[in-house]
Short mmCIF file of C-alpha atoms in Angstrom, two decimals:
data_model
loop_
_atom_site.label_atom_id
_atom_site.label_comp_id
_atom_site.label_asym_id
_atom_site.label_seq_id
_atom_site.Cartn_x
_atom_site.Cartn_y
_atom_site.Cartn_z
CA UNK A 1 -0.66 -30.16 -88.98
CA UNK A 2 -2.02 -31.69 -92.03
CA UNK A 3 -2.64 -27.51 -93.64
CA UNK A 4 -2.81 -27.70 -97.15
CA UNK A 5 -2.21 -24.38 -98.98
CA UNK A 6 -2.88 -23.79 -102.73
CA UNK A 7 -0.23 -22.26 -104.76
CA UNK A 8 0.60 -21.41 -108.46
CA UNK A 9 3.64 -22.13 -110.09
CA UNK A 10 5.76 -19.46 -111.31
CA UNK A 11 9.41 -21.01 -112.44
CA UNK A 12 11.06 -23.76 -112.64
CA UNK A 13 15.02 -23.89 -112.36
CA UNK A 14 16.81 -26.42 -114.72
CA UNK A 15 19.28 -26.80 -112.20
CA UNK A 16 17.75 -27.53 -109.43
CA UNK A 17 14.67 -30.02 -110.57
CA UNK A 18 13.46 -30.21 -106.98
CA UNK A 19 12.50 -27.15 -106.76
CA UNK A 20 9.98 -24.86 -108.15
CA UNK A 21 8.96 -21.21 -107.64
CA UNK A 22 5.34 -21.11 -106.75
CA UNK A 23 3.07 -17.75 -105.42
CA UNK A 24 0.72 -17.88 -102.41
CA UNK A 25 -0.99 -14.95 -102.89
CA UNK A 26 1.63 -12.70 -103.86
CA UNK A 27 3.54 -13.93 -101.38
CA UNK A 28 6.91 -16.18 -103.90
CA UNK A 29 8.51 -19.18 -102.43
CA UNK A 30 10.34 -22.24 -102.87
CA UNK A 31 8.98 -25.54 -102.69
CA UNK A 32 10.07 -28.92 -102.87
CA UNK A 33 8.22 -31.19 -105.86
CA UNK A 34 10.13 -34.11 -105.00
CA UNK A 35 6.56 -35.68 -104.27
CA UNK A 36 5.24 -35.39 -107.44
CA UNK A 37 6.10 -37.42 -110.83
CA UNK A 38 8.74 -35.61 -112.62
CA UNK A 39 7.74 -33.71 -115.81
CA UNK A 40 4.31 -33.37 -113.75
CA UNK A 41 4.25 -29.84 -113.89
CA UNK A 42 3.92 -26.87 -116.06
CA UNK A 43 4.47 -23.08 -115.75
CA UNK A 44 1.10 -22.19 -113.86
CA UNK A 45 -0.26 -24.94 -112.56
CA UNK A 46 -1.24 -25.49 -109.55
CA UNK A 47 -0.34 -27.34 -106.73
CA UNK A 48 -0.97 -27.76 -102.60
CA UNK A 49 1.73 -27.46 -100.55
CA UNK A 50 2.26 -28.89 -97.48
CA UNK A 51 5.30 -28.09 -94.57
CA UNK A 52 7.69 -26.96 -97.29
CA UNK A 53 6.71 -29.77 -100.34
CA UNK A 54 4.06 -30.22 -103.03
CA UNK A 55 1.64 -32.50 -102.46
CA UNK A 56 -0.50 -33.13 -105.35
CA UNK A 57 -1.26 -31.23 -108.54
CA UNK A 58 -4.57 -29.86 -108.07
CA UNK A 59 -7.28 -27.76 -110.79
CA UNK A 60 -7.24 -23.53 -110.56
CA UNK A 61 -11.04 -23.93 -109.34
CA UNK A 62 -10.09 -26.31 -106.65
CA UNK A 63 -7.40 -24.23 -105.08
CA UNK A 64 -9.40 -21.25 -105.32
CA UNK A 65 -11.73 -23.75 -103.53
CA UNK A 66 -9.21 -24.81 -101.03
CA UNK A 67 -8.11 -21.08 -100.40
CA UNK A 68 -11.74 -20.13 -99.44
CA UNK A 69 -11.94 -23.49 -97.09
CA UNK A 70 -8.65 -22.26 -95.09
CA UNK A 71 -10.39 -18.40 -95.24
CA UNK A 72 -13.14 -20.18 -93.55
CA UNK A 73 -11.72 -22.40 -91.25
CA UNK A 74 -9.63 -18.97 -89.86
CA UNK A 75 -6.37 -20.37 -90.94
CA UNK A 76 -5.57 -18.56 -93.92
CA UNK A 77 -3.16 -16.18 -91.63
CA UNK A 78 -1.55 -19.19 -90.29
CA UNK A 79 -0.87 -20.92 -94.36
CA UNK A 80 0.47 -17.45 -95.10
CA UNK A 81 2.69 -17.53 -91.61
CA UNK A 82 3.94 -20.81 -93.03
CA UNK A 83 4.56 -20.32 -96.12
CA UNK A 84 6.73 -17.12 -95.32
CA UNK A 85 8.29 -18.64 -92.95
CA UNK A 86 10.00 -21.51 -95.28
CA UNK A 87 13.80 -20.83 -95.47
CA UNK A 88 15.45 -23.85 -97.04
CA UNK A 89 15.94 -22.11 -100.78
CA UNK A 90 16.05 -18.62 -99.99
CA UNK A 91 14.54 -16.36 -102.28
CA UNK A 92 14.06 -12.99 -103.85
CA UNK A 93 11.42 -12.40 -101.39
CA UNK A 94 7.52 -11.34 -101.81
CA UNK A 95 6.02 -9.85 -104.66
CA UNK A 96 2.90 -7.48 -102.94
CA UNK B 1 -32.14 -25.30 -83.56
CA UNK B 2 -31.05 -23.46 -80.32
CA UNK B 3 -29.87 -19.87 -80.15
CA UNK B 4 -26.32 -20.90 -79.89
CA UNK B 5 -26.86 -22.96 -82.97
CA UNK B 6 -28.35 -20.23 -84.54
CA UNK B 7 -25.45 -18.10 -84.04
CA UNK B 8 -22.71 -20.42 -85.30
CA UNK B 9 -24.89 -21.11 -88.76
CA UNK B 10 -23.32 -17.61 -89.84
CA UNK B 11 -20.22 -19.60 -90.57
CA UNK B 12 -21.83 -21.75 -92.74
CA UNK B 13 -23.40 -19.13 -94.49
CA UNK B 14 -19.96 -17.81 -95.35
CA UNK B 15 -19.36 -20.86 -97.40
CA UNK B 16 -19.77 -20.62 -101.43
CA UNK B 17 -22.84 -23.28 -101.36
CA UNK B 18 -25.54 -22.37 -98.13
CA UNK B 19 -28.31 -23.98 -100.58
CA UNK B 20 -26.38 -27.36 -101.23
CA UNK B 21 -25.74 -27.46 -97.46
CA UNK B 22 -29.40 -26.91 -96.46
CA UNK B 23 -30.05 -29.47 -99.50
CA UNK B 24 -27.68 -32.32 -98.07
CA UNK B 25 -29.04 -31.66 -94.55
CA UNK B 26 -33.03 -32.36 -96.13
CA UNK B 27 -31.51 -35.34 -97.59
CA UNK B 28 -29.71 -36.96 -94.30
CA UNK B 29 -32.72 -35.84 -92.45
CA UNK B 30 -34.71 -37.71 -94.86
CA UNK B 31 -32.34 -40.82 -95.31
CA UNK B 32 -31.87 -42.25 -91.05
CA UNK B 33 -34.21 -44.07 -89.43
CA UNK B 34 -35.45 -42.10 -86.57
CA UNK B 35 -35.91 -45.41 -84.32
CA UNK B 36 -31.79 -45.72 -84.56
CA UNK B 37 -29.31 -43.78 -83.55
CA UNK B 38 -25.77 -43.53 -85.60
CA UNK B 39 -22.51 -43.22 -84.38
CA UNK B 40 -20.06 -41.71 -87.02
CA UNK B 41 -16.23 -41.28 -85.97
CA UNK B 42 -14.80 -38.44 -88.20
CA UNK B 43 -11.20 -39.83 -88.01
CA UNK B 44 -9.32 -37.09 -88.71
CA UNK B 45 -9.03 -33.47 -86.16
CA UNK B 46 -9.33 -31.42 -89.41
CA UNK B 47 -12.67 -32.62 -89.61
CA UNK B 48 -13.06 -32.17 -85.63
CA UNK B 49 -12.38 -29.02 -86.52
CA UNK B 50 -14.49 -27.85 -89.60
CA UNK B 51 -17.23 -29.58 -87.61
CA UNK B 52 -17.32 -27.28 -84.75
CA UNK B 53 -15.91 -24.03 -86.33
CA UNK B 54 -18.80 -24.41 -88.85
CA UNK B 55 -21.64 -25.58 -86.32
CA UNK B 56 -22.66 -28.29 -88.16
CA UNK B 57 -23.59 -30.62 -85.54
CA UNK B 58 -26.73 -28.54 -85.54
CA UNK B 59 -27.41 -29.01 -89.14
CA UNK B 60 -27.64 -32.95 -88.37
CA UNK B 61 -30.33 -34.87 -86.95
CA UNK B 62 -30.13 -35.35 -83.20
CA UNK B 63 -30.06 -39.38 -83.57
CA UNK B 64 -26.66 -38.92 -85.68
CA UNK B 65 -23.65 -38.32 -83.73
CA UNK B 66 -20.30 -37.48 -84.57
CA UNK B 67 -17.48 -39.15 -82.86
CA UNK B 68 -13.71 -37.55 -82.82
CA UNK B 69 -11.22 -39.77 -84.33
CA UNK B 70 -7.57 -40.18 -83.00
CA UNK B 71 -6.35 -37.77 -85.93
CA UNK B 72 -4.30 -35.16 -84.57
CA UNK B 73 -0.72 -36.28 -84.37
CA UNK B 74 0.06 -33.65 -81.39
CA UNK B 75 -3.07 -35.47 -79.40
CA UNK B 76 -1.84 -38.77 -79.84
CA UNK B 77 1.65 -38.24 -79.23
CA UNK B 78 2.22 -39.66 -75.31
CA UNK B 79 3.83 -37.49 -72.96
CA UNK B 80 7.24 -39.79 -72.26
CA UNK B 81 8.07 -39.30 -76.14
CA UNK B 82 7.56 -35.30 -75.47
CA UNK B 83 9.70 -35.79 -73.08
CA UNK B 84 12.24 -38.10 -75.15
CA UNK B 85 12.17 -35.25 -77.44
CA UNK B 86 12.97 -32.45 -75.05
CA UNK B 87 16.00 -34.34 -73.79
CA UNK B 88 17.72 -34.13 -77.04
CA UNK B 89 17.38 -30.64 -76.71
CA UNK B 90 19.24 -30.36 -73.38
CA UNK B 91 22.30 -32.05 -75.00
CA UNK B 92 25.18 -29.62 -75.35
CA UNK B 93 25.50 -28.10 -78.78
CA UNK B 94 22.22 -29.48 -79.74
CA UNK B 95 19.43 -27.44 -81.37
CA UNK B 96 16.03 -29.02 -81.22
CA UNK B 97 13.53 -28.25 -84.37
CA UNK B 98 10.02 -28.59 -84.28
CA UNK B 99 6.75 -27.73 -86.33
CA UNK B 100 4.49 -24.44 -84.24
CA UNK B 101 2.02 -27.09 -82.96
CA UNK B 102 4.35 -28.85 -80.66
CA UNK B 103 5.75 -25.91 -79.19
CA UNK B 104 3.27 -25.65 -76.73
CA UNK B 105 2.58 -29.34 -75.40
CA UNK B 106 3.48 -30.24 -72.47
CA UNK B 107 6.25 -32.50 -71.36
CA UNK B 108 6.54 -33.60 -67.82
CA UNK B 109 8.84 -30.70 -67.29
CA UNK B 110 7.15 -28.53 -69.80
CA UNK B 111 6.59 -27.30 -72.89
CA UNK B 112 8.86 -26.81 -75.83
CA UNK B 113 8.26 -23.13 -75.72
CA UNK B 114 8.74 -23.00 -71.76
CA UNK B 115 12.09 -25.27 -71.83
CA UNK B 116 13.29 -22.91 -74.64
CA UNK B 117 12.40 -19.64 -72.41
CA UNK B 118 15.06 -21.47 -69.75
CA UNK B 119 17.53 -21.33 -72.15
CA UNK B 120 17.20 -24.84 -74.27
CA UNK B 121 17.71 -24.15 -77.90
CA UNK B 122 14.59 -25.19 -79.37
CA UNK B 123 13.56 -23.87 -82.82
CA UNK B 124 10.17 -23.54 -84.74
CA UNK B 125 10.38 -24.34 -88.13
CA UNK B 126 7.69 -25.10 -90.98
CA UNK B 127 9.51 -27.18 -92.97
CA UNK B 128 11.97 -30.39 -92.12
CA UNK B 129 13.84 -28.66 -94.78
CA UNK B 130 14.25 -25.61 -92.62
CA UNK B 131 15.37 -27.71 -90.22
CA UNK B 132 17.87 -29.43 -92.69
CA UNK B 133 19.08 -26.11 -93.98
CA UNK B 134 19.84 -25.27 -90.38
CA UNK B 135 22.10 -27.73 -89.48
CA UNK B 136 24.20 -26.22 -93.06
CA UNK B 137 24.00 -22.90 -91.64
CA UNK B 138 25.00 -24.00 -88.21
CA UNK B 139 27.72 -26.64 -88.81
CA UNK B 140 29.27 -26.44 -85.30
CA UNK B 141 25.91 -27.58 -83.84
CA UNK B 142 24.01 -30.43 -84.35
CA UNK B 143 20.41 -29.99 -85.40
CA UNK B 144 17.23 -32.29 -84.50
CA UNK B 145 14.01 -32.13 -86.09
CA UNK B 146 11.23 -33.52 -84.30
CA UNK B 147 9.22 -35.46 -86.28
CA UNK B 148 5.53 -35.74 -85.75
CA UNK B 149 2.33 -36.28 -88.05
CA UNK B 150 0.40 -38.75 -89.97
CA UNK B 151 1.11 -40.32 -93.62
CA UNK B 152 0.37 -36.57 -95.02
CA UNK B 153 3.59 -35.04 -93.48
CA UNK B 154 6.07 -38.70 -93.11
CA UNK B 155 6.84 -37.75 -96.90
CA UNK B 156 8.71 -35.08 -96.52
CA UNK B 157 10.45 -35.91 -93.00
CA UNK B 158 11.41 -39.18 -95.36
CA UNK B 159 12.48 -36.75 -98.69
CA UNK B 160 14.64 -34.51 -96.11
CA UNK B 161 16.46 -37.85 -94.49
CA UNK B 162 17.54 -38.84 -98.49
CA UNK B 163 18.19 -34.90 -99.03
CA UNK B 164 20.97 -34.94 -95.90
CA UNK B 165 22.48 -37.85 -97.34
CA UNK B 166 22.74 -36.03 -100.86
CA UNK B 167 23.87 -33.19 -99.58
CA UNK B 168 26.34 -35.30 -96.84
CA UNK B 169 25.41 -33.14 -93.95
CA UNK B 170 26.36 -35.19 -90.59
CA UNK B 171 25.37 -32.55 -88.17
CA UNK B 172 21.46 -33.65 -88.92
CA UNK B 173 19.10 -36.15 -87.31
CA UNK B 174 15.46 -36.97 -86.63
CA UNK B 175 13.59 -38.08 -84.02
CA UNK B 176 10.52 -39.78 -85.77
CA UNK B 177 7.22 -39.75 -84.19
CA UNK B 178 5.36 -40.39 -87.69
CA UNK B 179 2.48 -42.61 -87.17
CA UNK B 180 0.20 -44.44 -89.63
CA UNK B 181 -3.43 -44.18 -89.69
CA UNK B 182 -5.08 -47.17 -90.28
CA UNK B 183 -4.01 -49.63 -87.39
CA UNK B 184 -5.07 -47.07 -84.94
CA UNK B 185 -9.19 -47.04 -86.91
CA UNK B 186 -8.37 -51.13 -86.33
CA UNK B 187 -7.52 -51.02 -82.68
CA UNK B 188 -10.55 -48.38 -82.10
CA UNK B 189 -12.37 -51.18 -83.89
CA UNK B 190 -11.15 -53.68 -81.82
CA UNK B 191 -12.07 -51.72 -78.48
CA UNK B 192 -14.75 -53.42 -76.71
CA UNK B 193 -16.29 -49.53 -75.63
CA UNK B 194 -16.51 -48.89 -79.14
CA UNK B 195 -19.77 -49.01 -80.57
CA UNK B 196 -19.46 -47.06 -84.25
CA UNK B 197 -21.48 -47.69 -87.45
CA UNK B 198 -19.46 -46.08 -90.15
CA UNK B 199 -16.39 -44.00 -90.85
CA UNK B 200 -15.12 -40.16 -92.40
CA UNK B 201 -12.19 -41.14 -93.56
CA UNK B 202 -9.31 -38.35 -93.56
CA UNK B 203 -9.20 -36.01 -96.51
CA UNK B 204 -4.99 -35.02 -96.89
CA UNK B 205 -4.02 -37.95 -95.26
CA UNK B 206 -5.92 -39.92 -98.01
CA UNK B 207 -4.08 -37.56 -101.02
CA UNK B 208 -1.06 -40.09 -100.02
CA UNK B 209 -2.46 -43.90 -99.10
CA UNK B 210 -5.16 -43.45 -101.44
CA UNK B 211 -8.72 -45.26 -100.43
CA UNK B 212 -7.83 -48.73 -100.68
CA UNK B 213 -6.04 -49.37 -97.14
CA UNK B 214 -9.82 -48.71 -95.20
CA UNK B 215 -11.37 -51.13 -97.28
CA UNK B 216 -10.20 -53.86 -94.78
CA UNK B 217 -12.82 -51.41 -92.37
CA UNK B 218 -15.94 -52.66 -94.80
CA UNK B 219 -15.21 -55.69 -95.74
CA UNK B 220 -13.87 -57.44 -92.21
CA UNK B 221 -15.61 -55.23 -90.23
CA UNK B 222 -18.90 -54.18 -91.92
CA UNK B 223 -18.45 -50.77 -91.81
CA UNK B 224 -18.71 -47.85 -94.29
CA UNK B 225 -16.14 -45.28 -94.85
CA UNK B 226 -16.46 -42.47 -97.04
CA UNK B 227 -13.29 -40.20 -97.13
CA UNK B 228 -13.90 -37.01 -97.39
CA UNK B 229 -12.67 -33.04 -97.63
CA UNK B 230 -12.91 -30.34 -95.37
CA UNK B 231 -15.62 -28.12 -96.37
CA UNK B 232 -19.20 -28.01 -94.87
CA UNK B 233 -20.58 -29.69 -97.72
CA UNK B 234 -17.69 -31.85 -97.63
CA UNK B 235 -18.12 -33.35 -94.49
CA UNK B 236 -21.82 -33.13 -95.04
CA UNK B 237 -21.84 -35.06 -98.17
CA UNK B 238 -19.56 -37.36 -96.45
CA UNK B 239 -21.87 -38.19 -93.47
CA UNK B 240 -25.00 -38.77 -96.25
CA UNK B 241 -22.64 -40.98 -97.90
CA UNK B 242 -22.33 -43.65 -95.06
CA UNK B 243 -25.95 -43.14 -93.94
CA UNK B 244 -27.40 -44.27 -97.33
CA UNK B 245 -24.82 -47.27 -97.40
CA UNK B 246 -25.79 -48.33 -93.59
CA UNK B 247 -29.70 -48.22 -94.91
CA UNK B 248 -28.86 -50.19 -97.90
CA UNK B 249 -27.35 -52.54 -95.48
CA UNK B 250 -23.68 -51.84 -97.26
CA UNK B 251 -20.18 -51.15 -96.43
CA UNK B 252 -17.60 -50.02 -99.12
CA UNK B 253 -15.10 -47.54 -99.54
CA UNK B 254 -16.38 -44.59 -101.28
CA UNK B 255 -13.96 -41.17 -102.17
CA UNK B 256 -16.16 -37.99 -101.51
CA UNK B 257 -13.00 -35.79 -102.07
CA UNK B 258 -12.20 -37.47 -105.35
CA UNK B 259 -10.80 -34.02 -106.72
CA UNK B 260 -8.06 -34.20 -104.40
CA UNK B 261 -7.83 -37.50 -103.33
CA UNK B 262 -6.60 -40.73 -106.15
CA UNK B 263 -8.01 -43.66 -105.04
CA UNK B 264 -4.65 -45.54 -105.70
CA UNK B 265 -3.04 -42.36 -103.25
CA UNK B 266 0.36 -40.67 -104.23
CA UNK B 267 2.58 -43.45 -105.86
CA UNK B 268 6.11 -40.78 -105.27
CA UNK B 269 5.42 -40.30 -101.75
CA UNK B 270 4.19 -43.65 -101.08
CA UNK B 271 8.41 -44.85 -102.59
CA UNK B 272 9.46 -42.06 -100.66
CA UNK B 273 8.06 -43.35 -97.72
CA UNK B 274 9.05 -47.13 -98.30
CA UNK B 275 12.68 -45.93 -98.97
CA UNK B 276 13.12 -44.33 -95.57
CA UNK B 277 11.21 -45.92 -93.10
CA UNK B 278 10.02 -49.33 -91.45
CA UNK B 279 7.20 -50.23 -89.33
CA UNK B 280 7.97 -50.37 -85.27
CA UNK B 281 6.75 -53.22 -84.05
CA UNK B 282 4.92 -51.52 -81.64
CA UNK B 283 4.02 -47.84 -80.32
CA UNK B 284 2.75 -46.02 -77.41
CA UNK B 285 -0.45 -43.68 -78.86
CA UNK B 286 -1.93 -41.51 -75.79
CA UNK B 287 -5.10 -43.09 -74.69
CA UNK B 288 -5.67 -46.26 -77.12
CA UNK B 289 -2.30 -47.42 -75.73
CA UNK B 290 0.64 -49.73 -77.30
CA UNK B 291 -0.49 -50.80 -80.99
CA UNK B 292 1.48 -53.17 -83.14
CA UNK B 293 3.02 -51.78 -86.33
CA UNK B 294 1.44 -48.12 -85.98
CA UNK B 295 4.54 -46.07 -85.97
CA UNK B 296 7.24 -45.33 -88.37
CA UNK B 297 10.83 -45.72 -87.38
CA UNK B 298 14.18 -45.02 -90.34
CA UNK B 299 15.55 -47.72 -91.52
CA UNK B 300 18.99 -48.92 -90.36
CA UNK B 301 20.76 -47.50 -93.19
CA UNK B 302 19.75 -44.50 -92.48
CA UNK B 303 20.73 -45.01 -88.75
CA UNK B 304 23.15 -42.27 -88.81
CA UNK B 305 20.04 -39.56 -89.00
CA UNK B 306 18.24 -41.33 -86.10
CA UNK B 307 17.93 -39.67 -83.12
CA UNK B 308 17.23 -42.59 -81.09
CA UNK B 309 20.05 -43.86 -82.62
CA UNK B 310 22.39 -41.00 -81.34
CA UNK B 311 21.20 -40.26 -78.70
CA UNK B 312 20.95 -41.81 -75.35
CA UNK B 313 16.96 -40.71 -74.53
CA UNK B 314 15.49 -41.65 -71.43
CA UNK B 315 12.32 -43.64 -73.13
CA UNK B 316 10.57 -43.64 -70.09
CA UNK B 317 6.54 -43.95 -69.94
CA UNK B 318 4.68 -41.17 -68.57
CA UNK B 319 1.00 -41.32 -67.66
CA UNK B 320 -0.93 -38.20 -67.93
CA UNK B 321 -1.74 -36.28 -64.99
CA UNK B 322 -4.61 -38.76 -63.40
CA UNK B 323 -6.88 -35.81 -63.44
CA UNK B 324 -7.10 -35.37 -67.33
CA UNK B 325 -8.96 -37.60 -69.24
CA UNK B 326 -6.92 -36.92 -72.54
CA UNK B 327 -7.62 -40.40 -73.41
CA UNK B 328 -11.04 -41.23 -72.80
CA UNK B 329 -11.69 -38.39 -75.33
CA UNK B 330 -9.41 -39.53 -77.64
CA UNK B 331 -11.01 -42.92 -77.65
CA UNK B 332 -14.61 -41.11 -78.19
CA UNK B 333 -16.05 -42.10 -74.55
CA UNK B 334 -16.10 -39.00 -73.08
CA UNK B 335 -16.91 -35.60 -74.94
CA UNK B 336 -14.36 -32.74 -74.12
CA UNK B 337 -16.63 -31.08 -71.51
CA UNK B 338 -17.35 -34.27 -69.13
CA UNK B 339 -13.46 -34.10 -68.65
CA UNK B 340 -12.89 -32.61 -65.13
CA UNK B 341 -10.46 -30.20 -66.13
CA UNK B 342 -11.58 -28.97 -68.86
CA UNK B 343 -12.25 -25.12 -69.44
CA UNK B 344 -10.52 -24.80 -66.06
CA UNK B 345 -7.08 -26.46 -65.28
CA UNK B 346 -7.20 -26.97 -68.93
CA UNK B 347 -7.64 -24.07 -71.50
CA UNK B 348 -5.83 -22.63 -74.38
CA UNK B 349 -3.81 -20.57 -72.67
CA UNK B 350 -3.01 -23.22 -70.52
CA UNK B 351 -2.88 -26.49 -71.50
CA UNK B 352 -2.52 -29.50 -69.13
CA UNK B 353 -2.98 -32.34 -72.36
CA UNK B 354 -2.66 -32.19 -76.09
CA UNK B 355 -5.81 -31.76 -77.00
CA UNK B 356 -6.05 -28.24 -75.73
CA UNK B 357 -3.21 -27.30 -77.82
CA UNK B 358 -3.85 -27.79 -81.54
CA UNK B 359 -6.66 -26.57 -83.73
CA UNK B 360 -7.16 -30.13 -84.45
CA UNK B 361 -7.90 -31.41 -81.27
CA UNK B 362 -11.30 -32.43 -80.30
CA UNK B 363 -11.12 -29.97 -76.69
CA UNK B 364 -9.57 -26.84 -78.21
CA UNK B 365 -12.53 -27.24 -81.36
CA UNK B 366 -14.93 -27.56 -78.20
CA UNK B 367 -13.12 -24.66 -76.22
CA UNK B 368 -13.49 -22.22 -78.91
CA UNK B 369 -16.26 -23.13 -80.97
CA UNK B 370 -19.07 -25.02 -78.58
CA UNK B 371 -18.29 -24.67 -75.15
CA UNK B 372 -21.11 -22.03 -73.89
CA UNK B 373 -23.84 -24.33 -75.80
CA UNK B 374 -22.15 -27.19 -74.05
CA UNK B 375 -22.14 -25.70 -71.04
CA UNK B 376 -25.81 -25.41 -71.08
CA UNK B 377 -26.92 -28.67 -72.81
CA UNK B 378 -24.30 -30.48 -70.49
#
């Protein structure tokens, strides 16, 4: 439950503040930054996300650190499951 | 080492670090006292988890041993709410959300997955946001999400309650089963059958509280914590952390996970949180029983998203089937495999309690990852 997947951020849209664009390896989704301090981010950073929402704003070398852990721990499949599976801003789709 | 042991090193070895981790093993090995032996609850099932996936019980001296904590918010969660939460989904024109790992525990009259295979319209989503954007999409029904987890997912059920409100959907509720971590480390303190000498403290859970609610843990009750990530050397570096304090005769707080984790937690979550949601005076947990203000419950003004609110749910207390012993594991008295059902009655496949069903439950780690060597050492 408490999966924590690494992803980069790709856009922001000035209308909708909440959100930002972020890509889990290659795969582009929403997410929700509401949990973050506003002005927090910048254009590739990166964050963790967790069941749809951005966590925490985390280093490049820790969420390649981060991706490796869920590699190991065999749920890498299951972080990519989830974040395809997010439908609340639908999107332009994947990027492969 | 045994065989079995030897075998399950190889997923250590896929780790970025195999030298540190032989390096942090010298150093425990070289930093208990062999005359003692150490009792170490890893509180959270992630842990549980990295633990047995990556064998490292048998990179730690026999004398320390690692005891699963009550952190898996599937485990915890007692079967009458499962079934409180299944009744919403047999109202009429009612469509029941839920996050994968509930789908397959079992209610008294099933599982999510088998009620929905009868015809109840139950949902999987990975996001309370999915669940929100549902009840747009569907505005003839109304929509439920199921609310489960510790302070790492209450966040965003709390950020999706103010997001209905914004958005003025009334077709949308929640049925919150968020609990909190720390009152649960103080009742397992409190226990007189537990006898542990220092604390992991959870890694995510930890990116929102921050360190300083388990400092009550050292200073009232004399024991170390040391929170830490999920890695080998992680957990690892976490374990040698509380060992040196308990031979220094110590007990603080100390952050092994300090690139993740601010010691003052996540200040926009932590508002979030305090916007939506109150403490319940009291709440059921499976196996350590009712505990005062351990559970999260919304707040009145947002009584119009409450499930319990709307709904009329039976609330009725269920004790698991007498067989299982769901809750002496849970509490750290038994290990997975002195449990009579477990590996028969009780497998993956099959689950008769929670902690079969999610990775981050201390019998499915067992089950899959140290079960034969169990078996054998039993």
């Amino acid at each position: 439950v408490c999966l924590a997947i690494p992803g980069q951020v790709v856009e922001f849209f000035p209308e909708q503040p909440a959100l930002v664009k972020v890509d889990v390896g290659g795969v582009r989704r929403n997410v929700n930054v509401g949990l973050l301090e506003d002005g927090e981010l910048a254009l590739g950073d990166w964050v963790l996300i967790h069941v749809g929402f951005a966590l925490s704003k985390v280093s490049e070398s820790e969420a390649a650190g981060q991706l490796q852990m869920l590699r190991a721990m065999g749920e890498d499949e299951l972080a990519m499951e989830e974040v395809r599976g997010y439908t609340f801003a639908a999107d332009d789709g994947e990027r492969r | 080492m045994t065989a079995a042991g030897a075998s399950r090193m190889k997923y250590v070895d896929e780790f970025r670090d195999p030298a540190l981790i032989t390096a942090v093993a010298h150093e425990i090995a070289r930093t208990v006292d062999p005359a003692r032996h150490y009792r170490i609850m890893e509180v959270c099932g992630g842990h549980t988890h990295a633990i047995y996936r990556h064998g490292l019980r048998d990179v730690l001296p026999d004398n320390v041993e690692l005891v699963h904590g009550p952190g898996c918010p599937v485990c915890v969660l007692p079967t009458g709410r499962v079934d409180d939460g299944l009744a919403i989904a047999s109202q009429p024109d009612t469509i029941l959300t839920c996050f994968g790992d509930m789908m397959r525990v079992p209610g008294t009259k099933g599982t999510p997955l088998e009620l929905k295979a009868r015809g109840a319209d139950i949902r999987m989503v990975y996001s309370p946001l999915d669940a929100l954007k549902l009840a747009q999409d569907e505005p003839s029904k109304h929509v439920c999400f199921f609310a489960i987890g510790f302070e790492t997912t209450a966040p965003s059920t709390a950020l999706t309650v103010l997001r209905a409100r914004e958005l003025g959907v009334r077709n949308f509720s929640v049925f919150v089963n968020h609990v909190t971590i720390v009152p649960a480390i103080r009742a397992i303190l409190d226990s007189p059958d537990m006898r542990l000498d220092a604390f992991v403290g959870p890694g995510h859970v930890s990116t929102i509280t921050g360190c300083r609610p388990y400092q009550f843990i050292a200073e009232h009750y004399g024991k170390p914590v040391a929170v830490s990530g999920f890695e080998p050397l992680d957990v690892l570096e976490g374990v040698l952390m509380v060992l040196r304090q308990l031979r220094a005769g110590e007990a603080k707080v100390e952050n092994q996970y300090k690139r993740i984790v601010p010691w003052e937690g996540n200040p926009a979550a932590l508002r979030a949180l305090a916007a939506v949601f109150e403490l319940r005076p009291y709440f059921e947990w499976r196996g350590l029983g009712f505990i005062s203000q351990s559970a999260l419950r919304l707040k009145a003004a947002f009584a119009e998203y409450d499930a319990e609110v709307r709904f009329a749910l039976p609330n009725v207390r269920v004790t698991d089937p007498r067989a299982a012993q769901c809750g002496e594991v849970l509490k750290g008295v038994l290990k997975p495999p002195q449990c009579k059902l477990f590996g028969k009655e009780c497998n993956p496949e099959h689950p008769v309690g929670a902690l079969m069903v999610s990775s981050e439950g201390a019998c499915a780690a067992y089950y899959r990852y140290a079960r034969i060597d169990e078996a054998v050492n039993a």
